[in-house]
Amino acid sequence: MAEVVKMPKMSDTMTEGVIAKWHKKVGDKVNSGDLIAEVETDKATMDFESYQEGTLLYIGPKEGDAVPVDSVIAVLGDEGEDYEALLKEDGGSEKKEAPKDDKAEGKESKDAPAEKAGEAPAEAVSDVTAEDLGVTVITMPLLSDTMTEGVIAQWNFKVGDTIKSDDAIADVDTDKATMEVTAYADGTLLYVGLEAGQAAKVNDIIAIVGPAGTDVTPLLNQKPAAAKSADKNEESKKEESKSAAPAAKEEAAPAASSDDSRVKASPLARKIAKDKGIDLNQVKGSAENGRIVKKDVENFTPSAAPAAAASTAAPVAQAGETKTISLPTYVGEERFTEKPVNQMRKTIARRLSESLFTAPHFYLTISVDMDNAMAARAQINEVAPVKVSFNDIVIKAVAIALKQHPAVNSSWLGDKIRYNEHTNIGVAIAVEDGLLVPVVRFADGKSLSHISAEVKDFAQKAKNKKLQPSDWEGSTFTVSNLGMFGIDEFTSIINSPDGAILSVGAIHQVPVVKNGAVVPGNVMKLTLGCDHRVVDGATGAQFLQTLKALLEAPIRLLA
């Protein structure tokens, strides 16, 4: 029997996917596990494997097309099977339910008790629990601190298989990595709620395990009942808003017709003007203080006003034509290109907006003499197993400075402030679709070569989208460096829940004063962004002074 293949939800914030490439064409045989397409998501271009077997009967979107999640992209079935009805059924399921409602409304009143009796089982079903049926419900687990949804990357068992409590029944894609979901129950896999590639919110039912042959339909029917009642409430609200709109327009109409109510006019003049449809604002009054009387309305000529306006405007126009400028005609074409926002960018936008609009930011900037740091780096790289960058030196210096200023190495937790005694430095790394922040843990105790090798490894993993949750979680402070792009100085948004972030600019050779003489110097600007809820201005300034001293005398980093 033919089955539809839908666009899977491959990340927690994915709303649509782009077909990057089809690996099968119509008429090809497809086995379970075969790669049929590549789908571009917010994080990466991911392989889409088939969980069904059969012949590929239909392909909907072309390569490069964007498709909403859960939309039909293909149909699998027996060779030569008619799939048109299946496509119509999938798109018109709501229409199929309408005739039932019409028939129900057309029944006589004597059928009403039968309808109420038919609704009773649905209400009874909503009270059924997993304990009543003797089964275990497996829900989508919370696999990271920011996870709201998970995507089933692969099912390791199918319905009817025997499951042990420590079996990994599925692999789940989060917004960062692919992780295993454990059954935590012995029994038979009775129900699978999602197909491979589809998404579920945290705590949603994804599978049910229990004794073989158990009917879990009553347990599953609870959710649709709630959804229908919610839909009815939304429809009723829409109908109320629609019915309120005409009323508002009717109330607004009388206000528009009373524009001349403030014009000074006699009651008789006002009545005559109303009968003749004359706007009193256009009538000039001849009585005391410009009051309009009967003769003013009777002598009013509507065409006189435009004529007068034209006659008075003519001299002005002529006066303005004393000097004319002839400009050449330039014809241009307005063009633009729009691209849909990918899911990584949406996640970045959401998290940075939450940080900026929640944490009160302030910024402090300081200039650092890098002459000694440049000389020290050259000597270190002569003996180091890996090349040490200026950014590696900054990370080391920041970690040591944080040890001396724990208030900067803190986090706001709402009802308390956490002062971290360890220094885990997040390093902002730009990738093609956004920004990732892997963490160098316990950076104060690591050598410059160790830090350099770790950062290079993170950069390669980030480029290949191979970072794991353990790589990016747990930062206490973040360093963002745009010096390699020649940026003098900039400000960064704090990487929540950190209390501060350091923005590192480029090293520029500029004139500086040393020992009373102007000499060439190498200067780098550092900008500290602080969450004012945990870091005060003086605290941030003292931290920058310590950091400046460490960078200007880099031998202290090795002491």
Coordinates of C-alpha atoms in Angstrom, one line a residue:
M1 CA 0.0 0.0 0.0
A2 CA 1.3 3.4 -0.9
E3 CA 2.6 5.7 1.8
V4 CA 3.4 9.4 1.8
V5 CA 6.9 10.7 2.8
K6 CA 6.8 14.0 4.6
M7 CA 9.4 16.7 5.3
P8 CA 11.0 15.7 8.6
K9 CA 11.7 18.2 11.4
M10 CA 15.4 17.9 11.9
S11 CA 16.0 20.6 14.6
D12 CA 14.1 22.1 17.4
T13 CA 13.4 25.4 15.5
M14 CA 13.1 24.1 12.0
T15 CA 9.9 25.1 10.2
E16 CA 10.9 24.2 6.7
G17 CA 13.7 22.4 4.9
V18 CA 15.3 22.8 1.5
I19 CA 15.8 19.8 -0.8
A20 CA 19.5 20.0 -1.5
K21 CA 19.7 16.9 -3.6
W22 CA 17.6 13.9 -4.6
H23 CA 19.4 10.5 -4.5
K24 CA 16.5 8.6 -6.0
K25 CA 14.3 9.3 -8.9
V26 CA 10.7 8.2 -9.7
G27 CA 10.6 4.5 -10.5
D28 CA 13.6 3.5 -8.3
K29 CA 13.4 0.8 -5.7
V30 CA 13.8 2.0 -2.1
N31 CA 14.7 -0.1 0.9
S32 CA 14.4 0.9 4.5
G33 CA 17.5 2.9 5.5
D34 CA 18.3 4.0 1.9
L35 CA 19.4 7.6 1.4
I36 CA 16.7 9.2 -0.7
A37 CA 17.6 12.9 -0.3
E38 CA 19.7 15.5 1.3
V39 CA 17.8 18.2 3.3
E40 CA 19.3 21.6 4.3
T41 CA 18.3 22.6 7.8
D42 CA 19.4 25.4 10.2
K43 CA 22.5 23.5 11.4
A44 CA 23.7 21.4 8.4
T45 CA 22.8 19.6 5.3
M46 CA 21.6 16.3 6.6
D47 CA 20.9 12.9 5.0
F48 CA 17.2 11.8 4.8
E49 CA 16.9 8.1 5.0
S50 CA 13.7 6.2 4.1
Y51 CA 12.0 4.2 6.9
Q52 CA 9.7 2.5 4.3
E53 CA 10.2 0.1 1.4
G54 CA 8.8 0.2 -2.1
T55 CA 9.0 2.0 -5.4
L56 CA 9.4 5.8 -5.5
L57 CA 6.1 6.7 -7.2
Y58 CA 6.1 10.5 -6.8
I59 CA 8.5 13.4 -6.0
G60 CA 7.0 16.7 -5.1
P61 CA 9.6 19.5 -4.6
K62 CA 12.5 20.0 -6.9
E63 CA 16.1 20.4 -5.8
G64 CA 16.5 23.8 -4.2
D65 CA 12.8 24.1 -3.2
A66 CA 11.9 25.0 0.4
V67 CA 9.2 22.7 1.9
P68 CA 7.4 23.3 5.2
V69 CA 7.8 20.6 7.9
D70 CA 5.2 17.8 7.6
S71 CA 4.5 18.6 4.0
V72 CA 4.4 15.7 1.5
I73 CA 7.6 15.4 -0.5
A74 CA 7.3 11.9 -2.0
V75 CA 5.2 8.8 -2.2
L76 CA 6.4 5.2 -1.9
G77 CA 4.3 2.1 -2.8
D78 CA 4.0 -0.8 -5.2
E79 CA 5.1 -0.3 -8.8
G80 CA 2.2 1.1 -10.9
E81 CA 0.0 1.8 -7.9
D82 CA -2.3 4.8 -8.1
Y83 CA -1.2 7.4 -5.6
E84 CA -3.3 10.4 -6.7
A85 CA -6.1 9.5 -4.2
L86 CA -3.5 9.4 -1.5
L87 CA -2.3 12.9 -2.2
K88 CA -5.9 14.2 -2.3
E89 CA -6.6 12.4 1.0
D90 CA -3.6 13.9 2.7
G91 CA -4.5 17.4 1.6
G92 CA -8.3 17.2 2.1
S93 CA -8.7 15.3 5.4
E94 CA -10.5 18.2 6.9
K95 CA -13.0 18.4 4.1
K96 CA -13.8 14.7 4.6
E97 CA -15.0 15.4 8.1
A98 CA -17.4 18.2 7.0
P99 CA -20.1 16.0 5.5
K100 CA -20.4 14.1 8.7
D101 CA -21.0 17.3 10.6
D102 CA -23.7 18.3 8.0
K103 CA -25.5 15.1 8.3
A104 CA -25.4 15.3 12.1
E105 CA -27.0 18.8 11.9
G106 CA -29.7 17.5 9.6
K107 CA -31.0 14.8 12.0
E108 CA -34.2 15.2 13.8
S109 CA -34.2 16.1 17.5
K110 CA -35.0 12.5 18.5
D111 CA -31.4 11.6 17.4
A112 CA -29.9 14.0 19.9
P113 CA -29.7 11.5 22.7
A114 CA -27.9 9.1 20.5
E115 CA -25.3 11.8 19.7
K116 CA -24.7 12.5 23.4
A117 CA -24.4 8.8 24.1
G118 CA -21.7 8.6 21.4
E119 CA -19.7 11.4 23.0
A120 CA -19.6 9.6 26.4
P121 CA -16.8 7.2 25.5
A122 CA -14.6 10.0 24.3
E123 CA -14.9 11.7 27.6
A124 CA -14.1 8.5 29.4
V125 CA -11.0 7.9 27.2
S126 CA -9.5 11.2 28.5
D127 CA -9.3 9.8 32.0
V128 CA -7.2 6.7 31.0
T129 CA -3.7 6.6 32.3
A130 CA -0.6 4.5 31.5
E131 CA -0.9 2.8 34.8
D132 CA -4.4 1.7 34.1
L133 CA -3.2 -0.1 30.9
G134 CA 0.0 -1.4 32.5
V135 CA 2.2 0.3 30.0
T136 CA 5.2 2.7 30.1
V137 CA 5.0 6.0 28.1
I138 CA 8.3 7.2 26.7
T139 CA 8.4 11.0 26.1
M140 CA 10.8 13.2 24.3
P141 CA 13.6 13.9 26.9
L142 CA 15.3 17.2 27.6
L143 CA 18.7 16.6 26.2
S144 CA 20.2 20.1 26.5
D145 CA 19.5 23.3 28.6
T146 CA 18.0 25.1 25.6
M147 CA 16.2 22.2 23.9
T148 CA 12.5 22.6 23.3
E149 CA 12.1 20.0 20.6
G150 CA 13.9 16.9 19.3
V151 CA 14.0 15.2 15.9
I152 CA 13.9 11.4 15.6
A153 CA 17.1 10.7 13.6
Q154 CA 16.6 6.9 13.7
W155 CA 14.5 4.3 15.3
N156 CA 16.5 1.3 16.5
F157 CA 13.4 -0.9 17.0
K158 CA 10.1 -1.3 15.3
V159 CA 6.6 -1.9 16.6
G160 CA 6.3 -5.4 17.9
D161 CA 10.0 -5.8 18.9
T162 CA 10.9 -6.8 22.5
I163 CA 12.6 -4.0 24.4
K164 CA 14.9 -4.1 27.4
S165 CA 15.1 -1.3 29.9
D166 CA 18.6 -0.3 28.9
D167 CA 18.0 -0.4 25.2
A168 CA 18.6 2.7 23.1
I169 CA 15.3 2.7 21.2
A170 CA 16.0 5.8 19.1
D171 CA 18.6 8.5 18.2
V172 CA 17.4 12.0 18.6
D173 CA 18.8 15.2 16.9
T174 CA 18.9 18.3 19.1
D175 CA 19.9 21.7 17.8
K176 CA 23.5 20.7 18.6
A177 CA 24.1 17.0 18.4
T178 CA 22.6 13.5 17.9
M179 CA 21.9 11.6 21.2
E180 CA 20.4 8.3 22.3
V181 CA 17.0 7.8 24.0
T182 CA 16.8 4.9 26.5
A183 CA 13.6 2.9 27.0
Y184 CA 13.8 2.5 30.8
A185 CA 11.2 -0.3 30.6
D186 CA 10.9 -3.9 29.6
G187 CA 8.3 -5.1 27.3
T188 CA 7.0 -4.9 23.7
L189 CA 7.2 -1.7 21.6
L190 CA 3.5 -1.1 21.1
Y191 CA 3.5 2.3 19.5
V192 CA 5.8 4.7 17.7
G193 CA 4.5 8.2 17.5
L194 CA 6.9 9.8 15.0
E195 CA 8.6 8.7 11.8
A196 CA 12.3 9.2 11.4
G197 CA 13.0 12.8 10.6
Q198 CA 9.9 14.2 12.5
A199 CA 10.1 16.4 15.5
A200 CA 8.3 16.3 18.9
K201 CA 8.3 18.8 21.7
V202 CA 10.0 18.0 25.0
N203 CA 7.7 15.7 27.1
D204 CA 5.5 14.7 24.1
I205 CA 4.8 11.0 23.7
I206 CA 7.2 9.4 21.2
A207 CA 6.7 5.7 22.1
I208 CA 4.8 3.3 24.4
V209 CA 6.2 0.0 25.8
G210 CA 4.1 -2.6 27.5
P211 CA 2.7 -6.2 27.4
A212 CA 2.3 -7.5 23.9
G213 CA -1.2 -7.1 22.5
T214 CA -2.2 -4.1 24.8
D215 CA -4.5 -1.6 23.1
V216 CA -3.1 1.8 23.7
T217 CA -5.7 3.7 21.5
P218 CA -7.6 5.1 24.6
L219 CA -4.4 6.6 25.9
L220 CA -3.5 8.2 22.6
N221 CA -7.0 9.6 22.1
Q222 CA -6.6 12.1 24.9
K223 CA -4.6 14.6 23.0
P224 CA -6.9 15.0 19.9
A225 CA -9.8 15.8 22.2
A226 CA -7.9 18.7 23.8
A227 CA -6.8 19.9 20.4
K228 CA -10.3 20.1 19.0
S229 CA -11.6 22.1 22.0
A230 CA -8.7 24.5 21.5
D231 CA -9.6 24.9 17.8
K232 CA -13.2 25.6 18.7
N233 CA -12.2 28.3 21.1
E234 CA -10.0 29.9 18.5
E235 CA -12.8 29.8 15.9
S236 CA -15.3 31.4 18.3
K237 CA -12.8 34.2 19.1
K238 CA -12.3 34.9 15.3
E239 CA -16.1 35.0 14.8
E240 CA -16.4 37.5 17.7
S241 CA -13.7 39.7 16.3
K242 CA -15.3 39.6 12.8
S243 CA -18.7 40.6 14.2
A244 CA -17.2 43.4 16.3
A245 CA -15.6 45.0 13.2
P246 CA -18.8 46.2 11.5
A247 CA -20.1 47.6 14.7
A248 CA -16.9 49.6 15.2
K249 CA -17.3 51.0 11.6
E250 CA -20.9 52.0 12.3
E251 CA -20.0 53.8 15.4
A252 CA -17.2 55.6 13.6
A253 CA -19.5 56.9 10.8
P254 CA -21.5 59.5 12.8
A255 CA -18.3 61.1 14.1
A256 CA -17.1 61.8 10.5
S257 CA -20.4 63.5 9.6
S258 CA -20.1 66.0 12.5
D259 CA -17.0 67.8 11.2
D260 CA -18.9 71.2 10.8
S261 CA -20.4 71.1 14.3
R262 CA -18.0 73.8 15.6
V263 CA -18.7 76.2 12.7
K264 CA -20.5 79.3 13.9
A265 CA -23.9 79.3 12.1
S266 CA -27.5 80.1 12.9
P267 CA -29.9 77.2 13.3
L268 CA -31.8 78.1 10.2
A269 CA -28.6 78.4 8.1
R270 CA -27.5 75.0 9.5
K271 CA -30.8 73.4 8.5
I272 CA -30.7 74.8 5.0
A273 CA -27.1 73.7 4.5
K274 CA -28.0 70.2 5.7
D275 CA -31.0 70.0 3.2
K276 CA -28.8 71.2 0.3
G277 CA -25.8 69.0 1.3
I278 CA -23.5 72.0 1.8
D279 CA -20.4 71.8 3.9
L280 CA -20.5 74.8 6.3
N281 CA -16.7 74.7 6.4
Q282 CA -16.7 76.1 2.9
V283 CA -19.2 78.8 3.5
K284 CA -18.0 82.3 4.5
G285 CA -20.1 84.0 7.1
S286 CA -21.2 87.6 6.8
A287 CA -22.5 88.2 10.3
E288 CA -20.6 89.3 13.4
N289 CA -17.4 87.3 14.1
G290 CA -17.9 85.4 10.8
R291 CA -21.2 83.8 11.8
I292 CA -23.0 82.1 9.0
V293 CA -26.6 83.2 8.4
K294 CA -29.4 82.2 6.0
K295 CA -28.3 84.4 3.1
D296 CA -24.8 83.1 3.2
V297 CA -26.0 79.6 2.6
E298 CA -28.4 80.6 -0.1
N299 CA -25.8 82.6 -1.9
F300 CA -23.1 79.9 -1.6
T301 CA -21.9 78.5 -4.9
P302 CA -19.9 75.2 -4.5
S303 CA -18.0 75.8 -7.7
A304 CA -16.8 79.2 -6.5
A305 CA -14.4 77.7 -4.0
P306 CA -12.3 75.7 -6.5
A307 CA -12.2 78.5 -8.9
A308 CA -11.0 80.9 -6.3
A309 CA -8.3 78.5 -5.2
A310 CA -7.2 78.1 -8.8
S311 CA -7.1 81.9 -9.4
T312 CA -5.1 82.5 -6.2
A313 CA -2.7 79.7 -7.0
A314 CA -1.9 80.9 -10.5
P315 CA 0.2 84.0 -9.5
V316 CA 2.2 81.9 -7.1
A317 CA 2.9 79.3 -9.8
Q318 CA 4.0 82.0 -12.1
A319 CA 6.3 83.5 -9.5
G320 CA 7.9 80.1 -9.0
E321 CA 8.6 79.7 -12.7
T322 CA 11.1 82.5 -12.8
K323 CA 14.0 80.0 -12.9
T324 CA 13.8 76.4 -14.2
I325 CA 16.4 73.6 -14.0
S326 CA 16.5 70.9 -16.6
L327 CA 17.5 67.5 -15.3
P328 CA 18.3 64.5 -17.4
T329 CA 16.0 61.5 -17.2
Y330 CA 17.5 58.5 -15.5
V331 CA 15.7 55.2 -15.6
G332 CA 16.7 52.6 -13.1
E333 CA 15.4 49.1 -12.1
E334 CA 14.6 48.2 -8.5
R335 CA 15.8 44.7 -7.8
F336 CA 16.5 42.7 -4.6
T337 CA 17.1 39.1 -3.6
E338 CA 15.4 37.5 -0.6
K339 CA 16.5 34.3 1.1
P340 CA 14.7 32.5 3.9
V341 CA 16.2 32.7 7.3
N342 CA 17.9 29.4 8.2
Q343 CA 17.2 27.7 11.5
M344 CA 20.7 28.4 13.0
R345 CA 20.2 32.1 12.3
K346 CA 16.7 32.0 13.9
T347 CA 18.2 30.4 17.1
I348 CA 21.0 33.0 17.2
A349 CA 18.5 35.8 16.8
R350 CA 16.3 34.5 19.6
R351 CA 19.0 33.9 22.1
L352 CA 20.9 37.1 21.5
S353 CA 17.6 39.1 21.7
E354 CA 16.8 37.4 25.0
S355 CA 20.3 38.4 26.3
L356 CA 20.3 42.0 25.1
F357 CA 16.7 42.8 26.2
T358 CA 17.0 40.9 29.5
A359 CA 20.5 41.8 30.8
P360 CA 21.3 45.5 31.2
H361 CA 24.6 45.8 29.2
F362 CA 27.3 48.4 29.7
Y363 CA 30.8 48.6 28.0
L364 CA 34.3 49.5 29.0
T365 CA 37.2 50.0 26.5
I366 CA 40.9 50.0 27.2
S367 CA 44.0 50.2 25.0
V368 CA 46.9 47.7 25.5
D369 CA 50.5 48.0 24.5
M370 CA 51.2 44.8 22.7
D371 CA 55.0 45.3 21.9
N372 CA 56.1 42.8 24.6
A373 CA 53.3 40.3 23.7
M374 CA 54.4 40.3 20.1
A375 CA 58.0 39.6 21.1
A376 CA 57.0 36.9 23.5
R377 CA 54.8 35.2 20.9
A378 CA 57.6 35.1 18.4
Q379 CA 59.9 33.4 21.0
I380 CA 57.2 31.0 22.1
N381 CA 56.5 29.9 18.5
E382 CA 60.1 29.0 18.0
V383 CA 59.7 26.1 20.5
A384 CA 56.0 25.4 20.8
P385 CA 54.6 22.3 19.2
V386 CA 51.7 24.3 17.7
K387 CA 51.6 27.9 16.6
V388 CA 50.3 30.2 19.3
S389 CA 48.0 33.1 18.3
F390 CA 47.4 36.4 20.0
N391 CA 43.9 35.1 20.7
D392 CA 45.4 32.2 22.6
I393 CA 47.4 34.6 24.7
V394 CA 44.3 36.7 25.4
I395 CA 42.3 33.6 26.5
K396 CA 45.1 32.6 28.9
A397 CA 45.4 36.2 30.3
V398 CA 41.6 36.4 30.7
A399 CA 41.5 33.1 32.7
I400 CA 44.2 34.3 35.1
A401 CA 42.6 37.8 35.5
L402 CA 39.2 36.1 36.3
K403 CA 40.8 34.3 39.2
Q404 CA 41.7 37.6 40.7
H405 CA 38.3 39.1 39.9
P406 CA 35.6 36.4 40.6
A407 CA 32.8 39.0 40.4
V408 CA 33.4 39.2 36.6
N409 CA 33.3 35.4 36.4
S410 CA 29.7 35.2 37.6
S411 CA 26.2 34.6 36.4
W412 CA 22.8 36.1 37.3
L413 CA 20.3 33.3 38.3
G414 CA 17.3 35.5 39.2
D415 CA 17.2 35.1 43.0
K416 CA 20.9 34.5 43.5
I417 CA 24.3 35.2 41.8
R418 CA 26.7 32.4 41.0
Y419 CA 30.4 33.1 41.5
N420 CA 32.3 30.5 39.5
E421 CA 35.5 29.4 41.0
H422 CA 36.6 27.7 37.7
T423 CA 37.4 29.5 34.5
N424 CA 35.7 28.0 31.4
I425 CA 36.3 30.4 28.5
G426 CA 33.9 30.4 25.6
V427 CA 35.5 31.2 22.3
A428 CA 33.3 32.7 19.6
I429 CA 33.9 30.9 16.3
A430 CA 32.2 32.1 13.1
V431 CA 30.8 29.5 10.7
E432 CA 29.1 29.9 7.4
D433 CA 25.6 30.1 8.8
G434 CA 26.2 31.8 12.2
L435 CA 28.2 31.7 15.3
L436 CA 29.2 28.9 17.7
V437 CA 30.9 29.1 21.1
P438 CA 32.9 26.1 22.2
V439 CA 34.4 26.2 25.7
V440 CA 38.1 25.9 26.7
R441 CA 37.7 24.4 30.2
F442 CA 40.0 25.3 33.1
A443 CA 41.9 27.6 30.8
D444 CA 43.9 29.1 33.7
G445 CA 45.7 25.8 34.3
K446 CA 46.5 25.0 30.6
S447 CA 49.6 26.0 28.7
L448 CA 49.4 28.3 25.7
S449 CA 50.2 25.4 23.4
H450 CA 47.4 23.3 24.9
I451 CA 44.9 26.2 24.5
S452 CA 46.0 26.7 20.9
A453 CA 45.6 23.1 19.9
E454 CA 42.2 22.9 21.6
V455 CA 40.9 26.1 19.9
K456 CA 42.1 24.8 16.5
D457 CA 40.3 21.5 17.1
F458 CA 37.1 23.3 18.0
A459 CA 37.3 25.5 14.9
Q460 CA 37.6 22.4 12.7
K461 CA 34.7 20.7 14.4
A462 CA 32.5 23.8 14.2
K463 CA 33.3 24.1 10.4
N464 CA 32.2 20.5 9.9
K465 CA 29.3 20.8 12.3
K466 CA 30.6 18.0 14.5
L467 CA 30.6 19.9 17.9
Q468 CA 28.9 17.9 20.7
P469 CA 26.9 19.4 23.7
S470 CA 29.9 18.9 26.0
D471 CA 31.9 21.2 23.7
W472 CA 29.7 24.3 24.0
E473 CA 28.1 24.0 27.4
G474 CA 29.3 25.4 30.7
S475 CA 31.1 28.7 29.8
T476 CA 31.7 31.2 32.6
F477 CA 33.1 34.0 30.3
T478 CA 33.3 34.5 26.5
V479 CA 36.0 36.0 24.3
S480 CA 35.0 37.3 20.8
N481 CA 37.9 38.3 18.5
L482 CA 37.5 40.3 15.2
G483 CA 41.0 41.5 15.1
M484 CA 41.9 39.3 12.2
F485 CA 39.4 41.3 10.1
G486 CA 41.1 44.6 10.9
I487 CA 38.3 45.8 13.3
D488 CA 39.7 48.4 15.7
E489 CA 37.1 47.9 18.4
F490 CA 33.5 46.7 18.8
T491 CA 30.9 45.6 21.3
S492 CA 29.4 42.2 21.8
I493 CA 26.2 40.8 23.2
I494 CA 26.7 38.7 26.3
N495 CA 26.6 35.0 25.9
S496 CA 24.0 34.1 28.5
P497 CA 24.2 33.0 31.3
D498 CA 27.8 34.5 31.4
G499 CA 28.1 37.8 33.3
A500 CA 30.5 39.4 30.8
I501 CA 32.1 39.1 27.3
L502 CA 35.4 40.5 26.0
S503 CA 35.6 42.0 22.5
V504 CA 39.1 41.9 21.0
G505 CA 40.2 44.3 18.3
A506 CA 43.1 44.3 15.9
I507 CA 46.7 45.3 16.7
H508 CA 47.5 48.5 15.0
Q509 CA 50.9 50.3 14.8
V510 CA 50.3 53.9 15.9
P511 CA 52.4 56.7 17.4
V512 CA 52.6 56.4 21.2
V513 CA 54.5 58.3 23.9
K514 CA 57.2 56.4 25.8
N515 CA 59.6 58.1 28.2
G516 CA 58.5 61.5 26.9
A517 CA 59.2 60.7 23.2
V518 CA 56.7 59.8 20.4
V519 CA 57.6 56.4 19.0
P520 CA 55.9 53.7 17.0
G521 CA 53.8 51.3 19.1
N522 CA 51.5 48.3 18.6
V523 CA 48.2 48.9 20.3
M524 CA 45.2 46.7 20.7
K525 CA 41.8 47.8 22.1
L526 CA 39.7 45.5 24.4
T527 CA 36.1 46.2 25.1
L528 CA 34.4 44.5 28.1
G529 CA 30.6 44.0 27.9
C530 CA 29.1 43.6 31.4
D531 CA 25.8 42.5 32.8
H532 CA 25.1 45.3 35.2
R533 CA 23.1 43.0 37.5
V534 CA 26.3 41.2 38.5
V535 CA 29.2 43.4 37.4
D536 CA 29.6 47.1 38.4
G537 CA 31.6 49.7 36.5
A538 CA 34.5 49.8 39.0
T539 CA 34.6 46.0 39.1
G540 CA 34.8 45.8 35.3
A541 CA 37.5 48.5 35.2
Q542 CA 39.7 46.7 37.7
F543 CA 39.4 43.5 35.7
L544 CA 40.6 45.3 32.6
Q545 CA 43.5 46.9 34.4
T546 CA 44.7 43.4 35.5
L547 CA 44.2 42.0 32.0
K548 CA 46.1 45.0 30.5
A549 CA 49.0 44.4 32.9
L550 CA 49.2 40.7 32.0
L551 CA 49.2 41.3 28.3
E552 CA 51.8 44.0 28.6
A553 CA 54.1 41.8 30.7
P554 CA 53.3 38.3 29.2
I555 CA 56.0 36.7 31.3
R556 CA 53.5 36.8 34.1
L557 CA 51.3 34.3 32.2
L558 CA 54.0 31.7 32.7
A559 CA 54.8 32.4 36.3

